[in-house]
């Protein structure tokens, strides 16, 4: 599918479907639209009156225009209140229009929407992102693809001529989000530590990144006892992935992005019981997926920032080799951890990844992890939790997520709760009491950072969508990729 930015007036555009946006309570057919309406024998006014279209966000109306018309269908979309108009509105509207055009089996679609804040680049970028993300459909695991109807061939963004670069950037970004979605959606028999390493290899060769994969023995030499404790019961070899993007000149900044990479979380010997969602635990590598998705986008966007993409990838399984509840593990910074619950495995793998990242001497570290059910209870399915002692990194990430249209909310790092993860026998235990479970998880991670500005994003809620919502289709969302890319590019 081709997305073009053109200057053809909407009066002269021809194609299968023309989408027109209207603000709430400002649905007026005036100026060039009045001329267009005349050309279409009054179709616009009739459709607006018949459907009582008021321009509310999320509302739409579609009609077929008489034969011989240069435009076969008209799609009206509501933009909501003009005061609330944001790039994310355009992203959602772009997604809604793309879905309608698909439903209407349109091949050539024209979109005419207002420009946000006199910024045609942000406008074109947001619409293109919405279209690309809404149209992504994962047919990999169906023997027969579900949709056989002809797909959209061309989308014309009217009034946005010259914004090709913004569209290309949206395509790079979307390629990262889609990669992350497909990694998360892939079942745990298909997406394993081995295939994750292969995906990292493909990103490295396609976009010229450096790749280092630490095998089990090398992890042992580095003393990664926490990560390897989790990996013990799996028949699959663990893979510690370290991808590096280096800009051509001197980097303006050096960053590390870490993703939790559990390709399956059974809970270990504290096995996940009935009703615990064990069957959804393929998505426990959503952080690693976002990390690789961001690497894929950044490798194409080529910012002047050095970025390290890291994930300690393994499964959390059971076998005669499994770590026992009660085991004491030693992480690569020398800290000892009493494993009082084998299902709090993510923080064990992240501990060694954090220590590794800090040794690289980066300016800031962000980790993303489907870490706790407690965070989902606190913030629901749409919002990720942000945990950081650093106000600057917090502001950077909140801005980046706002711009991305990915919801993020800062949570407290209440030091008093650290009491809950003190162990009588080791330096720490990996699980605290149920109350404040996402906070004690973040406090645990903090033990593996010395002085580098660091933030942790608990993405257990938004990694997956039960139903279609905005640019997300039901299933894996690719949450985090857009926030990470904005963070790297704009801060
Ligand atoms: N991967 C889970 C967290 C999770 C839960 C992700 C629901 C997505 C949806 C994590 O490894 C886990 O099992 N966490 C436990 C921690 C507890 C044992 C302290 C949890 O949240 O129950
Ligand atoms: Mn777990
Ligand atoms: Zn987990």
Short mmCIF file of C-alpha atoms and ligand atoms in Angstrom, two decimals:
data_model
loop_
_atom_site.label_atom_id
_atom_site.label_comp_id
_atom_site.label_asym_id
_atom_site.label_seq_id
_atom_site.Cartn_x
_atom_site.Cartn_y
_atom_site.Cartn_z
CA UNK A 1 0.00 0.00 0.00
CA UNK A 2 1.19 3.41 -1.02
CA UNK A 3 0.57 6.53 1.08
CA UNK A 4 0.95 9.73 -0.91
CA UNK A 5 0.85 13.37 0.13
CA UNK A 6 -0.84 15.43 -2.56
CA UNK A 7 -2.22 18.90 -3.20
CA UNK A 8 -5.17 17.96 -5.42
CA UNK A 9 -8.17 19.99 -4.16
CA UNK A 10 -10.85 17.72 -2.71
CA UNK A 11 -13.13 19.04 -5.40
CA UNK A 12 -11.00 17.45 -8.10
CA UNK A 13 -9.89 14.25 -6.40
CA UNK A 14 -11.14 10.99 -7.88
CA UNK A 15 -11.09 7.54 -6.33
CA UNK A 16 -13.13 4.95 -4.44
CA UNK A 17 -13.70 6.72 -1.14
CA UNK A 18 -13.17 10.26 0.04
CA UNK A 19 -13.00 10.71 3.82
CA UNK A 20 -13.86 14.13 5.23
CA UNK A 21 -13.34 15.14 8.86
CA UNK A 22 -15.61 17.51 10.81
CA UNK A 23 -15.27 18.96 14.29
CA UNK A 24 -18.09 18.43 16.74
CA UNK A 25 -20.97 20.88 16.31
CA UNK A 26 -19.22 22.44 13.32
CA UNK A 27 -20.56 20.24 10.56
CA UNK A 28 -20.97 22.77 7.76
CA UNK A 29 -21.01 22.23 4.05
CA UNK A 30 -19.58 25.55 2.91
CA UNK A 31 -16.98 26.90 0.47
CA UNK A 32 -15.40 24.16 -1.63
CA UNK A 33 -17.49 21.51 0.13
CA UNK A 34 -20.65 23.29 -1.05
CA UNK A 35 -19.32 23.04 -4.60
CA UNK A 36 -18.45 19.38 -4.05
CA UNK A 37 -21.92 18.75 -2.64
CA UNK A 38 -23.45 20.26 -5.74
CA UNK A 39 -21.24 18.08 -7.91
CA UNK A 40 -22.45 15.04 -5.92
CA UNK A 41 -26.12 16.09 -6.27
CA UNK A 42 -26.50 17.03 -2.61
CA UNK A 43 -25.14 13.76 -1.21
CA UNK A 44 -23.15 15.45 1.56
CA UNK A 45 -26.01 17.44 3.05
CA UNK A 46 -28.36 14.52 2.70
CA UNK A 47 -26.00 12.12 4.46
CA UNK A 48 -25.39 14.58 7.30
CA UNK A 49 -29.12 15.17 7.79
CA UNK A 50 -30.15 11.53 7.47
CA UNK A 51 -27.57 10.17 9.92
CA UNK A 52 -27.82 13.20 12.24
CA UNK A 53 -24.06 13.42 11.94
CA UNK A 54 -22.74 15.90 14.52
CA UNK A 55 -18.98 15.34 14.28
CA UNK A 56 -18.62 13.56 17.63
CA UNK A 57 -15.31 11.74 17.91
CA UNK A 58 -15.71 8.14 16.92
CA UNK A 59 -18.86 8.81 14.86
CA UNK A 60 -18.92 8.21 11.12
CA UNK A 61 -21.29 7.95 8.19
CA UNK A 62 -20.76 6.35 4.81
CA UNK A 63 -22.71 6.51 1.61
CA UNK A 64 -22.44 5.40 -1.98
CA UNK A 65 -22.53 8.22 -4.52
CA UNK A 66 -24.50 7.87 -7.76
CA UNK A 67 -22.91 6.14 -10.73
CA UNK A 68 -20.66 8.22 -12.90
CA UNK A 69 -19.46 10.25 -9.95
CA UNK A 70 -15.70 10.83 -9.69
CA UNK A 71 -15.91 9.66 -6.07
CA UNK A 72 -17.70 6.38 -5.43
CA UNK A 73 -18.18 6.69 -1.69
CA UNK A 74 -18.15 9.45 0.89
CA UNK A 75 -16.94 8.76 4.43
CA UNK A 76 -17.70 11.37 7.09
CA UNK A 77 -15.71 11.13 10.32
CA UNK A 78 -16.23 13.05 13.55
CA UNK A 79 -13.12 14.72 15.00
CA UNK A 80 -14.64 15.63 18.36
CA UNK A 81 -14.21 19.06 19.95
CA UNK A 82 -11.83 21.41 18.13
CA UNK A 83 -10.25 22.39 21.50
CA UNK A 84 -9.30 18.77 22.16
CA UNK A 85 -7.74 18.21 18.72
CA UNK A 86 -4.31 16.57 19.11
CA UNK A 87 -1.93 14.49 16.97
CA UNK A 88 -3.34 11.45 18.74
CA UNK A 89 -6.82 12.42 17.51
CA UNK A 90 -5.42 12.26 13.97
CA UNK A 91 -3.83 8.90 14.70
CA UNK A 92 -7.13 7.47 15.93
CA UNK A 93 -9.09 9.07 13.07
CA UNK A 94 -6.57 7.75 10.52
CA UNK A 95 -7.09 4.29 12.02
CA UNK A 96 -10.90 4.62 11.93
CA UNK A 97 -10.90 5.79 8.30
CA UNK A 98 -8.59 2.95 7.25
CA UNK A 99 -10.90 0.40 8.90
CA UNK A 100 -13.96 1.91 7.22
CA UNK A 101 -12.25 1.95 3.82
CA UNK A 102 -11.31 -1.69 4.27
CA UNK A 103 -14.86 -2.58 5.24
CA UNK A 104 -16.12 -0.70 2.18
CA UNK A 105 -13.61 -2.57 0.03
CA UNK A 106 -12.10 0.67 -1.26
CA UNK A 107 -8.86 0.49 -3.20
CA UNK A 108 -8.15 4.17 -3.65
CA UNK A 109 -8.81 6.27 -0.56
CA UNK A 110 -8.57 10.04 -0.21
CA UNK A 111 -8.33 11.65 3.23
CA UNK A 112 -9.02 15.29 3.93
CA UNK A 113 -8.45 16.30 7.55
CA UNK A 114 -7.52 19.59 9.21
CA UNK A 115 -3.85 20.30 9.85
CA UNK A 116 -2.97 20.22 13.54
CA UNK A 117 -1.30 23.31 15.00
CA UNK A 118 -0.02 24.45 11.59
CA UNK A 119 2.28 21.44 11.57
CA UNK A 120 1.71 19.50 8.34
CA UNK A 121 4.56 17.08 9.16
CA UNK A 122 3.08 16.02 12.52
CA UNK A 123 -0.34 15.84 10.85
CA UNK A 124 0.76 13.61 7.96
CA UNK A 125 2.88 11.46 10.29
CA UNK A 126 0.03 10.86 12.74
CA UNK A 127 -2.52 9.99 10.04
CA UNK A 128 -0.07 7.63 8.32
CA UNK A 129 0.76 5.92 11.64
CA UNK A 130 -2.94 5.41 12.37
CA UNK A 131 -3.57 3.90 8.94
CA UNK A 132 -0.58 1.56 9.04
CA UNK A 133 -1.22 0.32 12.57
CA UNK A 134 -4.95 -0.22 12.06
CA UNK A 135 -4.48 -2.15 8.83
CA UNK A 136 -1.88 -4.53 10.26
CA UNK A 137 -3.37 -7.99 10.33
CA UNK A 138 -1.49 -11.03 11.54
CA UNK A 139 -2.35 -13.96 9.28
CA UNK A 140 0.71 -16.05 10.08
CA UNK A 141 -1.05 -18.77 11.99
CA UNK A 142 -4.13 -19.30 9.80
CA UNK A 143 -3.88 -21.95 7.12
CA UNK A 144 -6.22 -19.76 5.02
CA UNK A 145 -5.99 -15.98 5.40
CA UNK A 146 -9.28 -14.53 6.67
CA UNK A 147 -9.58 -11.49 4.46
CA UNK A 148 -9.43 -12.21 0.81
CA UNK A 149 -11.00 -8.95 -0.35
CA UNK A 150 -8.69 -6.63 -2.25
CA UNK A 151 -6.68 -4.53 0.14
CA UNK A 152 -6.26 -0.81 0.01
CA UNK A 153 -3.83 0.04 -2.78
CA UNK A 154 -3.36 3.75 -2.33
CA UNK A 155 -4.11 6.42 0.24
CA UNK A 156 -3.90 10.09 -0.75
CA UNK A 157 -3.46 12.60 2.06
CA UNK A 158 -5.06 15.71 0.60
CA UNK A 159 -3.54 19.10 1.29
CA UNK A 160 -0.34 17.60 2.68
CA UNK A 161 1.93 17.72 -0.37
CA UNK A 162 5.62 17.72 0.48
CA UNK A 163 5.24 15.60 3.63
CA UNK A 164 6.86 12.49 2.17
CA UNK A 165 9.54 12.47 4.85
CA UNK A 166 6.99 12.45 7.66
CA UNK A 167 5.22 9.54 5.97
CA UNK A 168 8.46 7.61 5.59
CA UNK A 169 9.20 8.14 9.29
CA UNK A 170 5.73 6.89 10.15
CA UNK A 171 6.45 3.79 8.09
CA UNK A 172 9.71 3.16 9.96
CA UNK A 173 7.94 3.60 13.28
CA UNK A 174 5.06 1.36 12.25
CA UNK A 175 7.50 -1.32 11.12
CA UNK A 176 8.88 -1.37 14.66
CA UNK A 177 5.44 -1.53 16.28
CA UNK A 178 4.35 -4.31 13.92
CA UNK A 179 7.51 -6.31 14.60
CA UNK A 180 6.82 -6.02 18.34
CA UNK A 181 3.18 -7.04 17.87
CA UNK A 182 4.12 -10.10 15.85
CA UNK A 183 6.75 -11.19 18.36
CA UNK A 184 4.25 -10.89 21.23
CA UNK A 185 1.47 -12.61 19.28
CA UNK A 186 3.67 -15.54 18.24
CA UNK A 187 2.95 -18.59 20.40
CA UNK A 188 5.58 -19.84 22.82
CA UNK A 189 6.36 -22.87 20.66
CA UNK A 190 7.26 -20.50 17.81
CA UNK A 191 8.81 -17.59 19.68
CA UNK A 192 11.65 -18.95 21.81
CA UNK A 193 14.94 -17.57 23.09
CA UNK A 194 16.53 -18.99 19.94
CA UNK A 195 14.13 -17.26 17.56
CA UNK A 196 14.38 -14.02 19.54
CA UNK A 197 18.14 -14.11 18.98
CA UNK A 198 17.51 -14.79 15.28
CA UNK A 199 15.20 -11.78 15.10
CA UNK A 200 17.90 -9.63 16.69
CA UNK A 201 20.32 -11.00 14.08
CA UNK A 202 17.94 -10.05 11.26
CA UNK A 203 17.56 -6.50 12.63
CA UNK A 204 21.33 -6.21 12.93
CA UNK A 205 21.98 -7.30 9.36
CA UNK A 206 19.07 -5.35 7.83
CA UNK A 207 19.87 -2.04 9.46
CA UNK A 208 23.55 -2.30 10.25
CA UNK A 209 23.51 -2.69 14.02
CA UNK A 210 26.12 -4.55 16.04
CA UNK A 211 24.99 -7.75 17.70
CA UNK A 212 26.41 -9.63 20.66
CA UNK A 213 24.66 -12.76 21.91
CA UNK A 214 25.92 -14.08 25.23
CA UNK A 215 25.40 -17.83 25.52
CA UNK A 216 24.83 -19.56 28.84
CA UNK A 217 28.56 -20.11 29.55
CA UNK A 218 29.36 -16.45 28.98
CA UNK A 219 26.51 -15.44 31.27
CA UNK A 220 27.95 -17.81 33.87
CA UNK A 221 31.36 -16.17 33.52
CA UNK A 222 29.74 -12.79 34.10
CA UNK A 223 28.11 -14.16 37.24
CA UNK A 224 24.53 -13.73 36.04
CA UNK A 225 23.15 -16.12 38.65
CA UNK A 226 19.75 -14.43 38.85
CA UNK A 227 19.04 -14.70 35.11
CA UNK A 228 20.42 -18.23 34.93
CA UNK A 229 18.40 -19.33 37.96
CA UNK A 230 15.23 -18.56 36.01
CA UNK A 231 16.57 -20.28 32.87
CA UNK A 232 17.51 -23.51 34.70
CA UNK A 233 14.40 -25.59 34.07
CA UNK A 234 14.01 -24.80 30.39
CA UNK A 235 15.14 -27.20 27.69
CA UNK A 236 15.74 -24.12 25.58
CA UNK A 237 19.14 -22.37 25.88
CA UNK A 238 18.93 -18.85 27.35
CA UNK A 239 20.10 -16.00 25.12
CA UNK A 240 21.39 -12.68 26.40
CA UNK A 241 20.84 -10.27 23.51
CA UNK A 242 22.81 -7.05 23.16
CA UNK A 243 22.17 -5.07 19.98
CA UNK A 244 23.93 -1.75 19.48
CA UNK A 245 22.98 1.12 17.21
CA UNK A 246 25.81 3.60 16.66
CA UNK A 247 25.33 6.82 14.71
CA UNK A 248 27.90 7.87 12.14
CA UNK A 249 29.37 10.86 13.99
CA UNK A 250 29.93 11.33 17.71
CA UNK A 251 26.76 10.35 19.57
CA UNK A 252 24.90 13.17 21.29
CA UNK A 253 23.91 10.76 24.04
CA UNK A 254 24.27 7.08 24.96
CA UNK A 255 21.21 5.16 26.11
CA UNK A 256 20.27 1.62 27.05
CA UNK A 257 16.86 0.05 26.59
CA UNK A 258 16.17 -3.24 28.35
CA UNK A 259 13.19 -5.51 27.82
CA UNK A 260 11.93 -8.39 29.95
CA UNK A 261 12.13 -11.41 27.67
CA UNK A 262 10.24 -14.38 29.09
CA UNK A 263 9.05 -16.24 25.99
CA UNK A 264 6.81 -18.19 28.38
CA UNK A 265 6.12 -17.78 32.08
CA UNK A 266 4.63 -20.89 33.66
CA UNK A 267 5.38 -19.46 37.10
CA UNK A 268 8.01 -22.13 37.71
CA UNK A 269 7.44 -24.39 40.73
CA UNK A 270 5.11 -21.71 42.10
CA UNK A 271 3.16 -22.64 39.01
CA UNK A 272 0.41 -20.36 37.79
CA UNK A 273 -2.87 -21.97 38.83
CA UNK A 274 -6.28 -22.02 37.19
CA UNK A 275 -7.56 -18.55 36.33
CA UNK A 276 -4.11 -17.00 36.51
CA UNK A 277 -3.91 -16.50 32.77
CA UNK A 278 -1.08 -18.98 32.23
CA UNK A 279 -2.31 -19.49 28.67
CA UNK A 280 -1.58 -15.82 27.89
CA UNK A 281 1.98 -15.91 29.18
CA UNK A 282 3.51 -15.90 25.70
CA UNK A 283 3.22 -12.13 26.05
CA UNK A 284 5.72 -12.07 28.89
CA UNK A 285 8.39 -11.02 26.39
CA UNK A 286 6.48 -7.84 25.52
CA UNK A 287 9.29 -5.71 26.92
CA UNK A 288 11.88 -7.49 24.78
CA UNK A 289 9.55 -7.21 21.79
CA UNK A 290 9.25 -3.45 22.29
CA UNK A 291 13.03 -3.26 22.62
CA UNK A 292 13.58 -5.10 19.33
CA UNK A 293 10.78 -3.14 17.67
CA UNK A 294 12.43 0.12 18.75
CA UNK A 295 15.77 -1.18 17.43
CA UNK A 296 14.14 -1.92 14.10
CA UNK A 297 12.70 1.60 13.86
CA UNK A 298 15.81 3.36 15.16
CA UNK A 299 18.03 1.43 12.74
CA UNK A 300 16.02 3.09 9.95
CA UNK A 301 15.47 6.52 11.52
CA UNK A 302 19.18 6.87 12.27
CA UNK A 303 19.24 9.43 15.10
CA UNK A 304 22.55 10.85 16.42
CA UNK A 305 22.25 8.84 19.64
CA UNK A 306 23.97 5.57 20.54
CA UNK A 307 21.45 3.02 21.76
CA UNK A 308 22.00 -0.37 23.38
CA UNK A 309 19.09 -2.80 23.14
CA UNK A 310 19.30 -5.52 25.75
CA UNK A 311 17.28 -8.53 26.79
CA UNK A 312 18.01 -11.57 28.92
CA UNK A 313 15.73 -14.01 27.12
CA UNK A 314 14.57 -17.33 28.54
CA UNK A 315 11.50 -19.31 29.60
CA UNK A 316 10.27 -19.84 33.16
CA UNK A 317 9.57 -23.57 33.26
CA UNK A 318 9.43 -26.55 35.61
CA UNK A 319 11.58 -29.68 35.61
CA UNK A 320 13.94 -31.56 37.89
CA UNK A 321 16.43 -28.78 37.22
CA UNK A 322 14.09 -26.00 38.22
CA UNK A 323 15.11 -23.44 40.81
CA UNK A 324 13.36 -24.20 44.08
CA UNK A 325 11.28 -21.77 46.03
CA UNK A 326 13.82 -20.92 48.73
CA UNK A 327 16.89 -21.01 46.51
CA UNK A 328 19.40 -18.22 46.99
CA UNK A 329 20.80 -16.76 43.78
CA UNK A 330 23.73 -14.40 43.31
CA UNK A 331 23.34 -11.67 40.70
CA UNK A 332 26.22 -10.23 38.67
CA UNK A 333 26.64 -7.27 41.05
CA UNK A 334 27.24 -9.73 43.91
CA UNK A 335 23.85 -9.26 45.60
CA UNK A 336 22.19 -12.38 46.92
CA UNK A 337 18.48 -13.02 46.41
CA UNK A 338 16.24 -15.44 48.26
CA UNK A 339 13.68 -16.72 45.77
CA UNK A 340 10.53 -16.86 47.88
CA UNK A 341 8.40 -17.11 44.76
CA UNK A 342 9.59 -18.53 41.43
CA UNK A 343 6.80 -16.63 39.65
CA UNK A 344 8.50 -13.31 40.39
CA UNK A 345 11.05 -14.27 37.73
CA UNK A 346 11.06 -11.16 35.56
CA UNK A 347 12.90 -9.06 38.12
CA UNK A 348 15.56 -11.79 38.42
CA UNK A 349 16.30 -11.69 34.70
CA UNK A 350 16.19 -7.88 34.68
CA UNK A 351 18.60 -7.65 37.62
CA UNK A 352 21.48 -9.03 35.55
CA UNK A 353 20.45 -7.05 32.48
CA UNK A 354 20.49 -3.81 34.51
CA UNK A 355 23.95 -4.53 35.88
CA UNK A 356 25.19 -5.31 32.36
CA UNK A 357 23.67 -2.07 30.97
CA UNK A 358 25.17 0.13 33.64
CA UNK A 359 28.64 -1.25 32.91
CA UNK A 360 28.31 0.13 29.36
CA UNK A 361 28.60 3.65 30.77
CA UNK A 362 25.38 4.98 29.24
CA UNK A 363 23.69 8.28 30.18
CA UNK A 364 20.34 6.69 31.02
CA UNK A 365 18.68 3.28 31.20
CA UNK A 366 15.02 2.44 30.63
CA UNK A 367 13.59 -1.01 31.15
CA UNK A 368 10.20 -2.26 29.97
CA UNK A 369 8.62 -5.31 31.52
CA UNK A 370 5.32 -7.16 31.82
CA UNK A 371 6.33 -7.33 35.44
CA UNK A 372 3.32 -7.44 37.76
CA UNK A 373 -0.36 -8.21 37.83
CA UNK A 374 -0.45 -5.61 40.61
CA UNK A 375 0.28 -2.86 38.07
CA UNK A 376 -2.69 -4.00 35.98
CA UNK A 377 -4.89 -3.85 39.09
CA UNK A 378 -3.62 -0.32 39.79
CA UNK A 379 -3.79 1.21 36.30
CA UNK A 380 -5.95 -1.10 34.20
CA UNK A 381 -5.36 -2.44 30.73
CA UNK A 382 -4.51 0.77 28.90
CA UNK A 383 -1.92 2.48 31.08
CA UNK A 384 1.65 1.50 31.88
CA UNK A 385 3.30 2.35 35.19
CA UNK A 386 6.40 4.54 35.25
CA UNK A 387 8.76 4.05 38.17
CA UNK A 388 11.89 6.16 38.54
CA UNK A 389 13.70 8.11 41.23
CA UNK A 390 14.85 10.55 38.53
CA UNK A 391 12.55 13.51 37.74
CA UNK A 392 14.35 14.38 34.50
CA UNK A 393 13.99 10.91 32.99
CA UNK A 394 10.39 10.86 34.25
CA UNK A 395 9.59 14.09 32.40
CA UNK A 396 11.34 12.87 29.24
CA UNK A 397 9.40 9.63 29.19
CA UNK A 398 6.05 11.23 30.03
CA UNK A 399 6.54 13.67 27.15
CA UNK A 400 7.64 10.92 24.78
CA UNK A 401 4.62 8.78 25.66
CA UNK A 402 2.20 11.69 25.35
CA UNK A 403 3.52 12.43 21.88
CA UNK A 404 3.29 8.74 20.99
CA UNK A 405 -0.28 8.38 22.18
CA UNK A 406 0.77 5.62 24.61
CA UNK A 407 -0.59 6.10 28.11
CA UNK A 408 1.87 6.21 31.00
CA UNK A 409 1.40 7.21 34.64
CA UNK A 410 4.13 7.87 37.19
CA UNK A 411 3.94 5.70 40.28
CA UNK A 412 5.66 6.31 43.63
CA UNK A 413 8.91 4.57 44.56
CA UNK A 414 8.02 4.46 48.25
CA UNK A 415 11.29 3.51 49.97
CA UNK A 416 9.49 2.43 53.11
CA UNK A 417 8.06 -0.53 51.22
CA UNK A 418 11.59 -1.83 50.74
CA UNK A 419 11.10 -3.44 54.17
CA UNK A 420 8.81 -5.90 52.38
CA UNK A 421 11.61 -7.40 50.27
CA UNK A 422 14.30 -7.64 52.96
CA UNK A 423 15.35 -11.21 53.55
CA UNK A 424 16.53 -12.54 56.93
CA UNK A 425 19.02 -14.79 55.16
CA UNK A 426 20.05 -13.05 51.90
CA UNK A 427 20.42 -9.42 50.76
CA UNK A 428 16.94 -9.40 49.28
CA UNK A 429 13.99 -11.62 48.59
CA UNK A 430 12.30 -11.45 45.22
CA UNK A 431 8.72 -11.05 46.43
CA UNK A 432 7.10 -8.71 48.92
CA UNK A 433 3.56 -8.65 50.32
CA UNK A 434 0.62 -8.33 47.92
CA UNK A 435 -0.18 -4.67 48.64
CA UNK A 436 1.98 -2.35 46.54
CA UNK A 437 3.28 -5.29 44.50
CA UNK A 438 4.31 -3.20 41.50
CA UNK A 439 6.19 -0.78 43.77
CA UNK A 440 8.21 -3.45 45.58
CA UNK A 441 9.03 -4.93 42.17
CA UNK A 442 10.44 -1.54 41.08
CA UNK A 443 12.33 -1.16 44.38
CA UNK A 444 13.84 -4.59 43.77
CA UNK A 445 15.10 -3.50 40.33
CA UNK A 446 16.56 -0.32 41.80
CA UNK A 447 18.97 -2.49 43.82
CA UNK A 448 20.76 -3.33 40.57
CA UNK A 449 21.43 0.26 39.52
CA UNK A 450 24.17 2.28 41.16
CA UNK A 451 24.08 5.80 39.81
CA UNK A 452 22.88 5.89 36.20
CA UNK A 453 19.54 7.66 35.71
CA UNK A 454 17.07 4.82 35.29
CA UNK A 455 13.37 4.26 34.76
CA UNK A 456 11.21 1.17 34.76
CA UNK A 457 7.99 0.82 32.76
CA UNK A 458 5.57 -1.88 33.92
CA UNK A 459 3.67 -2.70 30.71
CA UNK A 460 1.75 -5.78 31.91
CA UNK A 461 -1.59 -4.05 31.12
CA UNK A 462 -1.16 -2.34 27.75
CA UNK A 463 0.97 -5.03 26.07
CA UNK A 464 -2.27 -6.77 25.05
CA UNK A 465 -5.70 -5.48 23.99
CA UNK A 466 -8.79 -7.61 24.44
CA UNK A 467 -10.62 -5.61 21.83
CA UNK A 468 -9.89 -3.15 19.05
CA UNK A 469 -9.15 0.32 20.46
CA UNK A 470 -7.75 3.35 18.63
CA UNK A 471 -4.77 2.26 16.54
CA UNK A 472 -4.69 -1.11 18.31
CA UNK A 473 -6.37 -4.16 16.89
CA UNK A 474 -7.36 -6.86 19.33
CA UNK A 475 -4.30 -8.79 20.48
CA UNK A 476 -0.71 -7.64 20.81
CA UNK A 477 -0.35 -3.84 20.74
CA UNK A 478 3.40 -3.29 20.35
CA UNK A 479 3.13 -0.95 23.34
CA UNK A 480 6.29 0.97 24.13
CA UNK A 481 7.93 1.13 20.71
CA UNK A 482 6.57 4.59 19.89
CA UNK A 483 7.39 6.00 23.33
CA UNK A 484 10.93 4.60 23.17
CA UNK A 485 11.57 5.96 19.69
CA UNK A 486 10.29 9.43 20.67
CA UNK A 487 12.44 9.32 23.78
CA UNK A 488 15.59 8.49 21.82
CA UNK A 489 14.92 10.99 19.02
CA UNK A 490 13.66 13.98 20.98
CA UNK A 491 15.58 13.99 24.25
N1 LIG B 1 4.58 -12.13 34.00
C1 LIG B 1 3.97 -11.97 35.26
C2 LIG B 1 3.19 -10.67 35.39
C3 LIG B 1 1.97 -10.51 34.56
C4 LIG B 1 0.73 -10.75 35.11
C5 LIG B 1 2.05 -10.05 33.28
C6 LIG B 1 -0.40 -10.56 34.36
C7 LIG B 1 0.92 -9.86 32.53
C8 LIG B 1 -0.31 -10.11 33.06
C9 LIG B 1 5.04 -11.98 36.35
O1 LIG B 1 6.15 -12.75 36.09
C10 LIG B 1 4.40 -12.54 37.56
O2 LIG B 1 4.07 -13.68 37.55
N2 LIG B 1 4.23 -11.70 38.57
C11 LIG B 1 3.64 -12.08 39.78
C12 LIG B 1 4.52 -11.54 40.88
C13 LIG B 1 4.19 -12.09 42.23
C14 LIG B 1 4.55 -13.55 42.31
C15 LIG B 1 4.98 -11.29 43.23
C16 LIG B 1 2.25 -11.47 39.85
O3 LIG B 1 2.06 -10.35 39.34
O4 LIG B 1 1.36 -12.11 40.36
MN1 LIG B 2 5.91 -14.77 36.72
ZN1 LIG B 3 6.60 -13.07 34.14
#
